[in-house]
Amino acid sequence: MRPFGTTIFAEMSALAARTGAVNLGQGFPDTDGPTAMLDAAAAAIHSGRNQYPPGPGVPELRAAVSAHQKAFWGLDYDPDGEIIVTAGATEAIAASILALCEAGDEVVCFEPYYDSYAASIALAGAVRRPVTLRAHDGGYGFDPAELRAAFGPRTRLVLLNSPHNPTGKVFTPNELGQIAALCEEFDAVAVTDEVYEHLVFTDADAPHVPIASLPGMRARTLQISSAGKTFSCTGWKIGWICGPRDLVSAALRVKQFLTFVNAGPLQPAVAVALDSPPSYYEQFRDGLQRKRDRLCEGLTAAGFAVLRSEGTYFVTADITPLGGTDGVDFCLALPERCGVVAVPTQVFYDDASAGRHIVRFAFCKRDEVIEEAITRLRRL
Ligand SMILES: *Cc1c(COP(=O)(O)O)cnc(C)c1O
């Protein structure tokens, strides 16, 4: 693990704290989630639910995840054996990779990628085979030939994150179809990171489609999500894995030796949150979409070439029009120049050249924080 330093988020948040800059670097909301969820957590703590929960997660949360998958995505998962609760999506991803990969197996994943992916693949002794998402036409795409070339006889998994952090890309049904066909052809398992499943904006080209819902894919997909992003409780670290019994039990076997269990009294509270009416999810999305629009206006006015964000908490922007050539240098200087923190996306690429000129801003912040950031960015 020697090549893995401190995560860029820790580094940039420390820089924000030190300089008093507005932190649009790390993607955590600055308001709390639904009151009913917070109350349920407090009630659980005060009613004696403070010991180890069952290894696969408390029954009411597994039932709520099952009902959610059915209601939103039309997918049927048995709460007993096809769903487990994890310490956030991060542990779910690590447990899935460690369970399914032997040393030397290959994992296809789209770069730029969430920073825990490369580390989890390395912990498994597996090899990452990146496919590069490139900025073009104002959004992001990949070359189908490059995707095909990434698959081979050692391919074990495809790790797919849609809606995608850091780009804000939502994979289209056509792209998902290409990935699914290659999974079939190479007998690979799809491990999906769908933590932004409820944050696809109304002007995106396509709605969120779990790859597990494509023909034949349920049997070869571990679908992962978590409460942190959807219910603005990133510190709770409650996630889950849904999938066929054999794959889920393999992940559970690893998970029991990573954390065994976590956050017992918060699990029933997340069950309450998942039962929120459809209006909760719509208002959550619409609120973030307004923040996205406002920040994009501000970034454009400040001189950035803003790329399309169709989902997630994030928008990326090209620094070239501002005379920038290197995102790391640009982000390190930004707090001094105007009192704002952003994150360079090149650190999420193996091929850093593809993202050298692009930086990421988070808009999951209170309106006044976004307005303050916009005012400061005008100094550029
Ligand atoms: C935030 C995030 C995670 C981590 O989720 P936790 O539930 O906090 O572990 C995983 N993947 C992506 C793409 C994220 O943005």
Coordinates of N, CA, C and O and ligand atoms in Angstrom, one line a residue, residues 9 27 86-93 113-117 161-166 193-196 224-229 233-240 312-314 360, ligand 1:
F9 N -9.0 14.2 -0.6 CA -10.0 14.9 0.2 C -9.5 15.4 1.5 O -9.8 16.6 1.9
G27 N -17.1 16.1 -0.9 CA -18.5 16.0 -1.2 C -19.4 15.6 0.0 O -20.0 14.5 -0.1
T86 N -23.6 -3.0 5.1 CA -22.2 -2.8 5.2 C -21.8 -1.5 5.8 O -22.7 -0.6 6.0
A87 N -20.6 -1.3 6.2 CA -20.1 0.0 6.7 C -19.9 0.9 5.5 O -18.8 1.1 5.0
G88 N -21.0 1.4 5.0 CA -20.9 2.3 3.8 C -20.7 1.6 2.5 O -20.5 0.4 2.5
A89 N -20.8 2.3 1.4 CA -20.5 1.7 0.1 C -19.1 1.3 0.0 O -18.7 0.4 -0.6
T90 N -18.2 2.1 0.8 CA -16.8 1.8 0.7 C -16.5 0.4 1.1 O -15.7 -0.3 0.5
E91 N -17.0 -0.1 2.3 CA -16.8 -1.4 2.7 C -17.4 -2.4 1.7 O -16.9 -3.5 1.5
A92 N -18.6 -2.1 1.2 CA -19.3 -3.0 0.3 C -18.4 -3.2 -1.0 O -18.3 -4.4 -1.4
I93 N -17.8 -2.2 -1.5 CA -16.9 -2.3 -2.6 C -15.7 -3.1 -2.3 O -15.3 -4.1 -3.0
Y113 N -11.6 7.5 -11.3 CA -12.4 6.7 -10.4 C -12.3 7.2 -8.9 O -11.3 7.8 -8.5
Y114 N -13.4 6.9 -8.2 CA -13.5 7.1 -6.8 C -12.2 6.5 -6.1 O -11.8 5.4 -6.5
D115 N -11.6 7.3 -5.2 CA -10.2 6.9 -4.8 C -10.1 5.6 -4.1 O -9.0 5.0 -4.1
S116 N -11.2 5.1 -3.5 CA -11.0 3.8 -2.8 C -10.9 2.6 -3.8 O -10.5 1.5 -3.4
Y117 N -11.3 2.8 -5.0 CA -11.3 1.6 -6.0 C -9.9 1.1 -6.2 O -9.7 -0.2 -6.0
N161 N -19.6 2.8 -11.8 CA -20.2 3.8 -10.9 C -21.0 4.8 -11.8 O -20.5 5.5 -12.6
S162 N -22.3 4.7 -11.6 CA -23.2 5.6 -12.4 C -24.4 5.9 -11.5 O -25.0 4.9 -10.9
P163 N -24.8 7.1 -11.3 CA -24.2 8.4 -11.8 C -22.7 8.4 -11.2 O -22.5 8.0 -10.1
H164 N -21.9 9.1 -12.0 CA -20.4 8.9 -11.8 C -19.8 10.1 -11.1 O -19.9 11.3 -11.5
N165 N -19.1 9.8 -10.1 CA -18.2 10.7 -9.4 C -16.8 10.5 -9.8 O -16.3 9.4 -9.8
P166 N -16.0 11.5 -10.3 CA -16.2 12.9 -10.2 C -16.9 13.6 -11.4 O -17.1 14.8 -11.3
D193 N -21.5 0.8 -8.2 CA -21.6 1.8 -7.1 C -22.6 2.8 -7.5 O -22.5 3.6 -8.4
E194 N -23.8 2.7 -6.8 CA -25.0 3.5 -7.2 C -25.3 4.4 -6.1 O -26.5 4.7 -5.9
V195 N -24.3 5.0 -5.4 CA -24.7 5.8 -4.2 C -25.4 7.1 -4.7 O -26.1 7.7 -3.8
Y196 N -25.3 7.5 -5.9 CA -26.1 8.7 -6.4 C -27.3 8.3 -7.2 O -27.8 9.0 -8.1
I224 N -24.5 -2.0 -5.3 CA -24.1 -1.4 -4.1 C -24.7 0.1 -4.0 O -24.7 0.8 -5.0
S225 N -25.2 0.4 -2.8 CA -25.6 1.8 -2.6 C -25.4 2.1 -1.1 O -24.9 1.3 -0.3
S226 N -25.7 3.3 -0.7 CA -25.6 3.6 0.7 C -26.5 4.8 1.1 O -27.1 5.5 0.2
A227 N -26.7 5.0 2.4 CA -27.6 6.1 2.9 C -26.9 7.5 2.8 O -27.6 8.5 2.8
G228 N -25.6 7.5 2.9 CA -24.9 8.8 3.1 C -25.3 9.9 2.2 O -25.6 11.0 2.6
K229 N -25.3 9.6 0.9 CA -25.6 10.7 -0.1 C -27.1 11.0 -0.2 O -27.5 12.1 -0.2
C233 N -26.3 12.0 5.3 CA -25.7 11.5 6.6 C -24.4 10.7 6.3 O -24.3 9.5 6.6
T234 N -23.5 11.4 5.6 CA -22.2 10.7 5.2 C -21.4 10.1 6.3 O -20.6 9.2 6.1
G235 N -21.6 10.7 7.5 CA -20.8 10.2 8.7 C -21.4 8.9 9.3 O -20.8 8.3 10.1
W236 N -22.6 8.5 8.8 CA -23.2 7.3 9.4 C -22.6 6.0 8.9 O -22.6 5.0 9.5
K237 N -22.1 6.0 7.6 CA -21.5 4.9 7.0 C -22.4 3.6 7.0 O -22.1 2.6 7.6
I238 N -23.6 3.8 6.5 CA -24.5 2.6 6.3 C -24.7 2.4 4.8 O -25.2 3.2 4.1
G239 N -24.2 1.2 4.3 CA -24.4 0.9 2.9 C -25.0 -0.5 2.8 O -25.3 -1.1 3.8
W240 N -25.2 -1.0 1.6 CA -25.7 -2.3 1.4 C -25.3 -2.9 0.0 O -24.9 -2.1 -0.9
T312 N -25.2 13.4 -9.5 CA -24.3 13.4 -8.4 C -24.3 14.8 -7.6 O -25.2 15.6 -7.9
Y313 N -23.3 15.0 -6.8 CA -23.1 16.2 -6.0 C -22.1 17.2 -6.8 O -21.8 18.2 -6.2
F314 N -21.7 16.8 -8.0 CA -20.5 17.4 -8.5 C -20.6 18.0 -9.9 O -21.4 17.4 -10.7
R360 N -12.9 19.7 -10.0 CA -14.2 19.3 -9.6 C -14.7 20.2 -8.4 O -13.9 20.5 -7.5
Ligands
LIG1 C1 -19.3 9.0 -1.3 C2 -19.0 7.9 -2.3 C3 -18.8 6.6 -1.8 C4 -18.7 6.3 -0.3 O1 -19.9 5.9 0.2 P1 -20.0 5.6 1.8 O2 -21.3 5.1 2.0 O3 -19.7 6.8 2.6 O4 -18.9 4.6 2.1 C5 -18.6 5.6 -2.7 N1 -18.6 5.8 -4.0 C6 -18.8 7.1 -4.5 C7 -18.8 7.3 -6.0 C8 -19.0 8.1 -3.6 O5 -19.1 9.4 -4.1

